[in-house]
Short mmCIF file of C-alpha atoms and ligand atoms in Angstrom, two decimals:
data_model
loop_
_atom_site.label_atom_id
_atom_site.label_comp_id
_atom_site.label_asym_id
_atom_site.label_seq_id
_atom_site.Cartn_x
_atom_site.Cartn_y
_atom_site.Cartn_z
CA MET J 1 6.37 24.64 -14.47
CA ILE J 2 5.33 24.77 -18.13
CA LYS J 3 1.71 24.32 -19.10
CA ILE J 4 1.03 23.58 -22.78
CA GLY J 5 -2.46 24.74 -23.78
CA LYS J 6 -4.58 22.70 -26.18
CA PRO J 7 -3.37 23.36 -29.72
CA ARG J 8 -5.78 25.16 -32.04
CA ILE J 9 -5.86 25.93 -35.75
CA GLU J 10 -6.13 29.53 -36.95
CA PRO J 11 -6.12 31.05 -40.44
CA ASN J 12 -3.47 33.71 -41.13
CA GLY J 13 -4.59 35.71 -44.16
CA ASN J 14 -5.93 33.96 -47.23
CA SER J 15 -3.20 31.46 -47.91
CA LEU J 16 -1.66 30.41 -44.58
CA THR J 17 -2.85 28.44 -41.56
CA ARG J 18 -1.29 28.21 -38.12
CA LEU J 19 -1.18 25.59 -35.41
CA VAL J 20 -1.14 27.60 -32.19
CA SER J 21 -0.68 26.83 -28.51
CA ASP J 22 -0.67 29.15 -25.51
CA ILE J 23 2.20 27.98 -23.36
CA PHE J 24 2.57 29.25 -19.79
CA VAL J 25 6.04 29.28 -18.25
CA ASP J 26 5.70 29.92 -14.50
CA GLY J 27 2.46 31.73 -15.36
CA GLU J 28 3.91 33.85 -18.18
CA LYS J 29 2.06 33.33 -21.46
CA LYS J 30 3.99 32.60 -24.63
CA THR J 31 1.91 31.98 -27.74
CA VAL J 32 3.78 29.61 -30.04
CA TRP J 33 2.69 29.09 -33.63
CA ALA J 34 3.76 27.11 -36.66
CA GLU J 35 2.51 28.21 -40.05
CA VAL J 36 1.97 26.27 -43.28
CA ASP J 37 0.44 26.84 -46.71
CA ASN J 38 -3.32 26.18 -46.77
CA ARG J 39 -2.90 23.07 -48.90
CA TYR J 40 -1.38 21.37 -45.83
CA LYS J 41 -3.85 22.70 -43.24
CA ASP J 42 -5.78 19.42 -43.00
CA TYR J 43 -2.58 17.70 -41.82
CA LEU J 44 -2.01 20.07 -38.89
CA CYS J 45 -2.29 18.09 -35.68
CA ASP J 46 -4.42 19.95 -33.13
CA GLU J 47 -5.61 16.77 -31.40
CA ARG J 48 -2.41 16.30 -29.46
CA SER J 49 0.31 18.16 -27.60
CA ASP J 50 3.03 16.06 -29.28
CA ALA J 51 4.69 18.75 -31.41
CA PHE J 52 4.88 21.33 -28.63
CA VAL J 53 6.25 18.83 -26.09
CA ILE J 54 9.00 17.84 -28.53
CA GLY J 55 9.75 21.48 -29.37
CA ILE J 56 10.35 22.57 -25.76
CA LEU J 57 11.51 19.32 -24.15
CA HIS J 58 15.21 20.22 -24.28
CA TYR J 59 14.47 23.73 -22.95
CA ALA J 60 12.39 22.30 -20.08
CA MET J 61 15.10 19.83 -19.07
CA LYS J 62 17.81 22.46 -19.19
CA ASN J 63 15.78 25.04 -17.27
CA ASN J 64 14.24 22.77 -14.62
CA HIS J 65 10.59 22.93 -15.71
CA ASP J 66 8.05 20.13 -15.38
CA ILE J 67 5.50 20.03 -18.23
CA ILE J 68 1.74 19.65 -18.01
CA CYS J 69 -0.28 19.23 -21.21
CA GLU J 70 -3.92 20.20 -21.67
CA ALA J 71 -4.31 17.99 -24.76
CA PRO J 72 -3.29 14.32 -24.76
CA MET J 73 -0.12 12.88 -26.24
CA GLY J 74 0.11 9.83 -28.47
CA GLU J 75 0.61 6.77 -26.27
CA SER J 76 3.86 5.53 -27.78
CA LEU J 77 5.42 8.97 -27.85
CA TYR J 78 4.48 9.60 -24.20
CA TYR J 79 5.75 6.15 -23.16
CA GLN J 80 9.06 6.51 -24.97
CA ILE J 81 9.81 10.04 -23.77
CA THR J 82 8.88 9.40 -20.13
CA THR J 83 10.38 5.91 -19.86
CA TYR J 84 13.61 6.21 -21.82
CA LEU J 85 14.49 9.64 -23.18
CA ILE J 86 14.16 11.88 -20.11
CA ASP J 87 15.87 9.29 -17.91
CA SER J 88 18.84 8.74 -20.19
CA PHE J 89 19.38 12.47 -20.81
CA SER J 90 19.14 13.44 -17.15
CA LYS J 91 21.41 10.63 -15.94
CA ALA J 92 24.06 11.37 -18.56
CA ASN J 93 23.86 15.14 -18.10
CA PRO J 94 23.87 16.59 -14.58
CA ARG J 95 22.72 19.94 -16.01
CA MET J 96 19.55 18.41 -17.44
CA TYR J 97 16.66 17.98 -15.03
CA ALA J 98 14.57 14.79 -14.95
CA ILE J 99 11.33 16.57 -15.66
CA ARG J 100 7.86 15.27 -14.84
CA LEU J 101 5.74 15.14 -18.00
CA GLU J 102 2.00 15.02 -17.35
CA ALA J 103 -0.45 14.33 -20.16
CA ASP J 104 -3.38 12.05 -20.89
CA VAL J 105 -2.52 9.45 -23.47
CA ASP J 106 -4.39 8.80 -26.70
CA GLU J 107 -4.00 5.21 -27.85
CA GLU J 108 -5.92 5.73 -31.11
CA GLU J 109 -3.94 5.95 -34.32
CA LEU J 110 -4.19 9.30 -36.06
CA PRO J 111 -5.35 9.53 -39.68
CA CYS J 112 -2.04 9.37 -41.49
CA GLY J 113 -0.82 10.37 -44.94
CA SER J 114 1.84 8.43 -46.78
CA GLY J 115 4.29 11.29 -47.25
CA VAL J 116 8.00 10.58 -47.15
CA GLY J 117 9.78 13.75 -46.15
CA THR J 118 13.22 15.21 -45.71
CA GLY J 119 14.67 18.69 -45.34
CA ILE J 120 16.13 20.40 -48.39
CA SER J 121 19.15 22.60 -47.72
CA CYS J 122 21.09 21.45 -50.83
CA GLY J 123 24.14 20.68 -48.66
CA ILE J 124 26.01 17.37 -48.73
CA ASP J 125 23.93 15.74 -45.97
CA SER J 126 20.65 16.86 -47.49
CA LEU J 127 21.52 15.84 -51.05
CA HIS J 128 22.80 12.49 -49.79
CA VAL J 129 19.32 11.73 -48.43
CA LEU J 130 17.87 12.54 -51.86
CA ALA J 131 20.52 10.64 -53.80
CA SER J 132 19.81 7.54 -51.69
CA HIS J 133 16.02 7.71 -51.56
CA THR J 134 14.91 8.63 -55.06
CA ASN J 135 13.64 6.09 -57.59
CA THR J 136 14.57 3.07 -55.48
CA LYS J 137 12.69 -0.24 -55.62
CA MET J 138 11.54 0.43 -52.02
CA LYS J 139 8.65 2.63 -53.03
CA LYS J 140 7.48 3.41 -49.50
CA HIS J 141 10.93 4.83 -48.82
CA ASN J 142 11.20 7.11 -51.85
CA ILE J 143 11.00 10.78 -50.96
CA THR J 144 7.82 12.64 -51.88
CA HIS J 145 8.01 15.87 -49.84
CA LEU J 146 10.88 18.31 -49.37
CA THR J 147 10.66 20.48 -46.29
CA PHE J 148 12.06 23.86 -45.40
CA PHE J 149 11.80 24.91 -41.75
CA ASN J 150 12.29 28.29 -40.14
CA VAL J 151 12.86 27.16 -36.56
CA GLY J 152 16.19 28.83 -35.78
CA SER J 153 18.74 27.43 -38.21
CA HIS J 154 18.99 30.61 -40.23
CA GLY J 155 20.34 32.88 -37.48
CA GLU J 156 19.38 36.46 -36.80
CA GLY J 157 19.77 39.85 -38.46
CA GLU J 158 19.49 41.14 -42.00
CA ARG J 159 22.16 38.87 -43.44
CA ALA J 160 20.40 35.85 -41.99
CA THR J 161 17.08 36.98 -43.47
CA GLN J 162 18.64 37.37 -46.91
CA LEU J 163 20.31 33.97 -46.67
CA PHE J 164 17.02 32.42 -45.54
CA GLU J 165 15.13 33.85 -48.54
CA ALA J 166 17.84 32.85 -51.02
CA ARG J 167 17.99 29.31 -49.65
CA LYS J 168 14.22 29.03 -49.68
CA GLN J 169 14.05 30.05 -53.33
CA GLN J 170 16.72 27.50 -54.18
CA ALA J 171 14.88 24.78 -52.23
CA LYS J 172 11.63 25.66 -54.00
CA ALA J 173 13.30 25.61 -57.41
CA PHE J 174 14.83 22.20 -56.69
CA SER J 175 11.44 20.81 -55.60
CA GLN J 176 9.74 22.14 -58.71
CA GLU J 177 12.39 20.93 -61.13
CA TYR J 178 12.49 17.39 -59.77
CA GLY J 179 8.78 16.96 -58.97
CA PHE J 180 8.71 16.97 -55.16
CA ASP J 181 6.03 18.61 -53.00
CA PHE J 182 7.50 21.59 -51.16
CA VAL J 183 6.50 22.06 -47.51
CA GLU J 184 7.50 25.24 -45.73
CA VAL J 185 6.99 25.48 -41.96
CA ASN J 186 7.57 28.89 -40.42
CA SER J 187 7.45 29.26 -36.63
CA ASN J 188 8.16 31.66 -33.79
CA ILE J 189 9.22 28.89 -31.38
CA MET J 190 12.81 30.12 -31.20
CA ASP J 191 11.63 33.64 -30.41
CA MET J 192 9.41 32.40 -27.59
CA PHE J 193 11.88 29.83 -26.23
CA GLN J 194 15.34 31.14 -26.94
CA GLN J 195 17.73 28.25 -27.28
CA GLU J 196 21.00 27.73 -29.10
CA HIS J 197 20.00 26.12 -32.38
CA PHE J 198 23.29 24.23 -32.45
CA VAL J 199 22.35 22.26 -29.32
CA THR J 200 18.61 21.86 -29.95
CA HIS J 201 18.20 21.45 -33.71
CA THR J 202 16.92 17.87 -33.59
CA PHE J 203 14.15 18.89 -31.17
CA THR J 204 13.07 22.06 -32.97
CA SER J 205 13.21 20.37 -36.37
CA MET J 206 11.09 17.48 -35.08
CA PHE J 207 8.65 20.08 -33.72
CA ALA J 208 8.18 21.23 -37.33
CA VAL J 209 7.75 17.61 -38.46
CA PHE J 210 5.19 16.79 -35.76
CA VAL J 211 3.18 19.93 -36.51
CA LEU J 212 2.27 18.00 -39.69
CA GLN J 213 2.56 14.50 -38.23
CA LYS J 214 -0.58 13.44 -40.13
CA LEU J 215 1.17 14.16 -43.45
CA TYR J 216 4.18 11.84 -43.15
CA ALA J 217 4.64 8.10 -42.77
CA THR J 218 8.43 8.40 -42.95
CA TYR J 219 10.83 11.25 -42.35
CA TYR J 220 14.60 11.29 -42.91
CA TYR J 221 16.64 13.67 -40.81
CA ALA J 222 20.09 14.07 -42.35
CA SER J 223 22.62 12.99 -39.76
CA SER J 224 25.42 15.35 -38.88
CA HIS J 225 27.39 12.70 -36.97
CA SER J 226 28.23 9.07 -37.59
CA PHE J 227 26.49 6.34 -35.61
CA PHE J 228 29.81 5.23 -34.15
CA GLU J 229 30.07 8.64 -32.45
CA PHE J 230 26.80 7.98 -30.60
CA SER J 231 26.56 9.50 -27.14
CA VAL J 232 23.97 11.25 -24.99
CA ARG J 233 26.59 12.87 -22.78
CA ASN J 234 26.96 16.67 -22.76
CA MET J 235 23.58 17.09 -24.45
CA SER J 236 23.11 20.44 -22.72
CA THR J 237 26.03 21.96 -24.60
CA ILE J 238 26.84 19.99 -27.78
CA SER J 239 25.01 19.01 -30.94
CA PRO J 240 22.10 16.59 -30.36
CA GLY J 241 23.34 14.91 -33.54
CA TYR J 242 25.50 12.66 -31.36
CA GLY J 243 22.40 11.29 -29.62
CA GLU J 244 20.11 11.19 -32.64
CA LEU J 245 19.94 7.40 -32.82
CA LEU J 246 18.11 7.44 -29.50
CA VAL J 247 16.21 10.70 -29.88
CA LEU J 248 14.69 9.90 -33.28
CA ASP J 249 13.82 6.37 -32.22
CA MET J 250 12.02 7.71 -29.14
CA PHE J 251 10.09 10.20 -31.28
CA SER J 252 9.07 7.54 -33.84
CA THR J 253 5.49 6.25 -33.58
CA GLU J 254 3.21 3.68 -35.25
CA ASN J 255 2.33 6.37 -37.81
CA LEU J 256 5.62 8.08 -38.34
CA ARG J 257 9.06 6.46 -38.62
CA LEU J 258 12.02 8.79 -38.23
CA TYR J 259 15.47 7.93 -39.54
CA SER J 260 18.86 9.49 -38.88
CA GLU J 261 19.97 9.21 -42.50
CA GLY J 262 23.57 8.79 -43.57
CA GLY J 263 24.87 7.90 -40.11
CA THR J 264 26.83 4.93 -41.41
CA LEU J 265 28.94 7.06 -43.75
CA SER J 266 31.85 9.45 -43.38
CA ARG J 267 31.69 12.88 -45.02
CA LEU J 268 33.96 11.77 -47.85
CA GLU J 269 31.76 8.73 -48.49
CA LYS J 270 28.64 10.92 -48.50
CA THR J 271 30.30 13.38 -50.87
CA GLN J 272 31.17 10.50 -53.17
CA GLU J 273 27.50 9.43 -53.36
CA VAL J 274 26.35 13.02 -53.90
CA SER J 275 28.92 13.53 -56.66
CA LYS J 276 27.14 10.82 -58.67
CA TYR J 277 23.74 12.51 -58.22
CA ALA J 278 23.24 14.74 -61.26
CA PRO J 279 20.96 17.37 -59.62
CA SER J 280 23.86 18.22 -57.30
CA TYR J 281 25.82 19.66 -60.26
CA LYS J 282 23.25 22.43 -60.43
CA TYR J 283 22.20 22.78 -56.79
CA LEU J 284 24.98 21.77 -54.37
CA ASN J 285 25.23 24.62 -51.86
CA VAL J 286 27.30 24.09 -48.75
CA CYS J 287 28.26 27.66 -47.93
CA THR J 288 27.60 29.21 -44.55
CA MET J 289 28.70 32.70 -45.57
CA THR J 290 26.84 33.63 -48.74
CA ALA J 291 23.79 32.55 -50.73
CA THR J 292 26.00 30.99 -53.39
CA ASN J 293 29.16 29.01 -52.61
CA CYS J 294 31.89 31.48 -51.62
CA GLY J 295 34.54 28.83 -52.21
CA ARG J 296 36.57 30.03 -49.24
CA CYS J 297 34.71 29.26 -45.99
CA GLU J 298 35.34 26.08 -44.01
CA LYS J 299 32.42 24.13 -45.52
CA CYS J 300 33.30 25.22 -49.05
CA THR J 301 36.94 24.29 -48.41
CA ARG J 302 36.25 20.77 -47.18
CA THR J 303 33.78 20.14 -50.00
CA LEU J 304 36.20 21.32 -52.70
CA LEU J 305 39.00 19.17 -51.26
CA ALA J 306 36.69 16.14 -51.18
CA LEU J 307 35.51 16.69 -54.76
CA ASP J 308 39.15 17.04 -55.80
CA ILE J 309 40.04 13.69 -54.19
CA LEU J 310 37.07 12.08 -55.93
CA GLY J 311 38.06 13.52 -59.30
CA ARG J 312 34.70 15.29 -59.63
CA LEU J 313 35.68 18.97 -59.44
CA ASP J 314 34.84 19.72 -63.05
CA TYR J 315 31.24 18.57 -62.58
CA TYR J 316 30.76 21.56 -60.27
CA ASN J 317 31.90 24.43 -62.47
CA ALA J 318 28.45 25.99 -62.16
CA MET J 319 28.54 25.89 -58.34
CA PHE J 320 32.15 26.78 -57.47
CA ASP J 321 34.98 28.81 -58.96
CA ILE J 322 37.00 25.70 -59.77
CA ASP J 323 39.77 27.65 -61.53
CA TYR J 324 40.31 29.72 -58.39
CA TYR J 325 40.54 26.53 -56.33
CA LYS J 326 43.12 25.03 -58.65
CA ARG J 327 45.22 28.19 -58.70
CA HIS J 328 45.19 28.46 -54.88
CA LYS J 329 45.39 24.78 -54.02
CA GLN J 330 48.19 25.18 -51.47
CA GLN J 331 46.06 27.64 -49.49
CA TYR J 332 43.33 25.01 -49.21
CA LEU J 333 45.91 22.40 -48.24
CA LYS J 334 47.12 24.72 -45.49
CA THR J 335 43.66 24.52 -43.93
CA LEU J 336 43.76 20.74 -44.33
CA VAL J 337 47.07 20.54 -42.45
CA ALA J 338 45.83 22.78 -39.63
CA LYS J 339 42.57 20.83 -39.26
CA CYS J 340 44.46 17.53 -39.19
CA ILE J 341 46.83 18.74 -36.48
CA THR J 342 43.80 19.71 -34.39
CA HIS J 343 42.30 16.24 -34.99
CA ASN J 344 39.34 17.09 -37.19
CA ASP J 345 38.03 13.72 -38.47
CA THR J 346 36.67 15.12 -41.72
CA TYR J 347 40.12 16.36 -42.74
CA LEU J 348 42.06 13.43 -41.27
CA GLU J 349 40.08 11.20 -43.61
CA MET J 350 41.19 13.25 -46.62
CA TYR J 351 44.83 13.72 -45.66
CA PRO J 352 46.24 10.43 -47.06
CA TYR J 353 44.83 11.24 -50.52
CA LEU J 354 46.41 14.71 -50.61
CA LYS J 355 49.60 14.51 -48.56
CA LYS J 356 51.87 14.09 -51.59
CA GLN J 357 50.68 17.44 -52.90
CA ILE J 358 51.51 19.36 -49.70
CA THR J 359 54.76 21.33 -49.88
CA LEU J 360 57.15 22.07 -47.00
CA PHE J 361 56.23 25.74 -47.28
CA THR J 362 52.55 24.82 -46.82
CA TYR J 363 53.32 22.87 -43.66
CA ILE J 364 55.30 25.80 -42.23
CA SER J 365 52.80 28.47 -43.24
CA SER J 366 49.96 26.50 -41.65
CA ILE J 367 51.37 27.15 -38.15
CA PRO J 368 49.34 30.36 -37.51
CA VAL J 369 46.19 28.56 -38.69
CA VAL J 370 46.96 25.70 -36.28
CA PHE J 371 47.14 28.20 -33.40
CA LYS J 372 43.85 29.73 -34.44
CA GLU J 373 42.17 26.32 -34.64
CA TRP J 374 43.63 25.38 -31.29
CA ALA J 375 42.39 28.62 -29.72
CA ILE J 376 38.88 28.08 -31.06
CA LEU J 377 38.79 24.53 -29.69
CA HIS J 378 40.39 25.09 -26.30
CA ILE J 379 39.86 28.63 -25.11
CA PRO J 380 36.42 29.35 -23.60
CA SER J 381 34.36 31.83 -25.55
CA GLY J 382 34.75 35.47 -24.58
CA GLY J 383 36.96 38.48 -25.10
CA PHE J 384 40.28 36.67 -24.96
CA LYS J 385 39.17 34.16 -27.55
CA ASP J 386 37.98 36.94 -29.84
CA PHE J 387 41.27 38.74 -29.36
CA LEU J 388 43.22 35.62 -30.26
CA LYS J 389 41.06 34.99 -33.28
CA LYS J 390 41.75 38.49 -34.54
CA MET J 391 45.45 38.09 -33.89
CA TYR J 392 45.65 34.95 -35.93
CA GLN J 393 43.58 36.42 -38.74
CA VAL J 394 46.92 37.83 -39.83
CA GLY J 395 48.18 34.35 -40.52
CA LYS J 396 44.86 33.13 -41.77
CA ARG J 397 44.73 31.60 -45.20
CA LYS J 398 43.76 34.02 -47.97
CA VAL J 399 41.74 31.51 -50.01
ZN1 LIG X 401 31.52 29.23 -48.46
#
């Protein structure tokens, strides 16, 4: 049983304010907080349990906990979660429990700002939201606020902390240069409720949105999967991105409309739109390894190949080592071949545009990479997998 205490607002030093709730898990107290700059403190929502329910809903279903809330929930949110979301998740996923959610309902509309928000990571998905929702004739849909959440996506350890700070500075600089309000939400929710960010990111990110639900009228969450991949199966182990069409609709209310943005497009199509968005020439950052684009990791590789197909490489001289890419093209194509053989849609989409450039030697030398990809996809995690990965490092591309 999880009991969510009534949220309260507390100052933290001179410039920060927290929304706090004492949450009891089988009697054990876990104090969860989310922290914002004081200029957003009036938008913190302490009237309702909404944010905290959303933040731990996946955890509760996976760990067999009913939830009782001391503060009410918004009527629509309560209705949608209890009528549709819990039922569909539990029926499609035997490992997710059909929890009982108890809360009074508040049918009143909250005071609501007109903010239009989206997260700013400067990756392809994030910049696609901006490219598509800036200076359009649909004024209520143009982005006003760029958000940066610390709810688990930045990993752990010193390297993660450095990456987090570097990305935050980049996000702030982007917001300043292009005239958006910057909203940082820092939280300990992932310390209190340890979950794999990969399988809960939609829930923990929406926690950070609902902490300030009185600020936004619209929020775009950059989709990581296409709508045609929609499924709510295996939600206990795979990315919630597959089920986002349902999840974000069930979390939308009269005050706040959530969109899974970009779900109609493939990665190559998104990259094409981003490559016409001038701020991306200075800010595109897709790398998972270093604060600037390393040019060699998987995300850098697929982005460089896409920009090459689109004829836009030279626009990104400030963000990538384009000369290095051109000199080592066959190494990148080796990754393309291996990813295609292991049925990666992102690379399969690019293959027809590049196949004439792939040499016989590249096909042959991609064999060790194919084995590595296959091992990652098909061998359960553990020692043997790590051993295999190390073995195939020998044949790994050197780009
Ligand atoms: Zn990289």
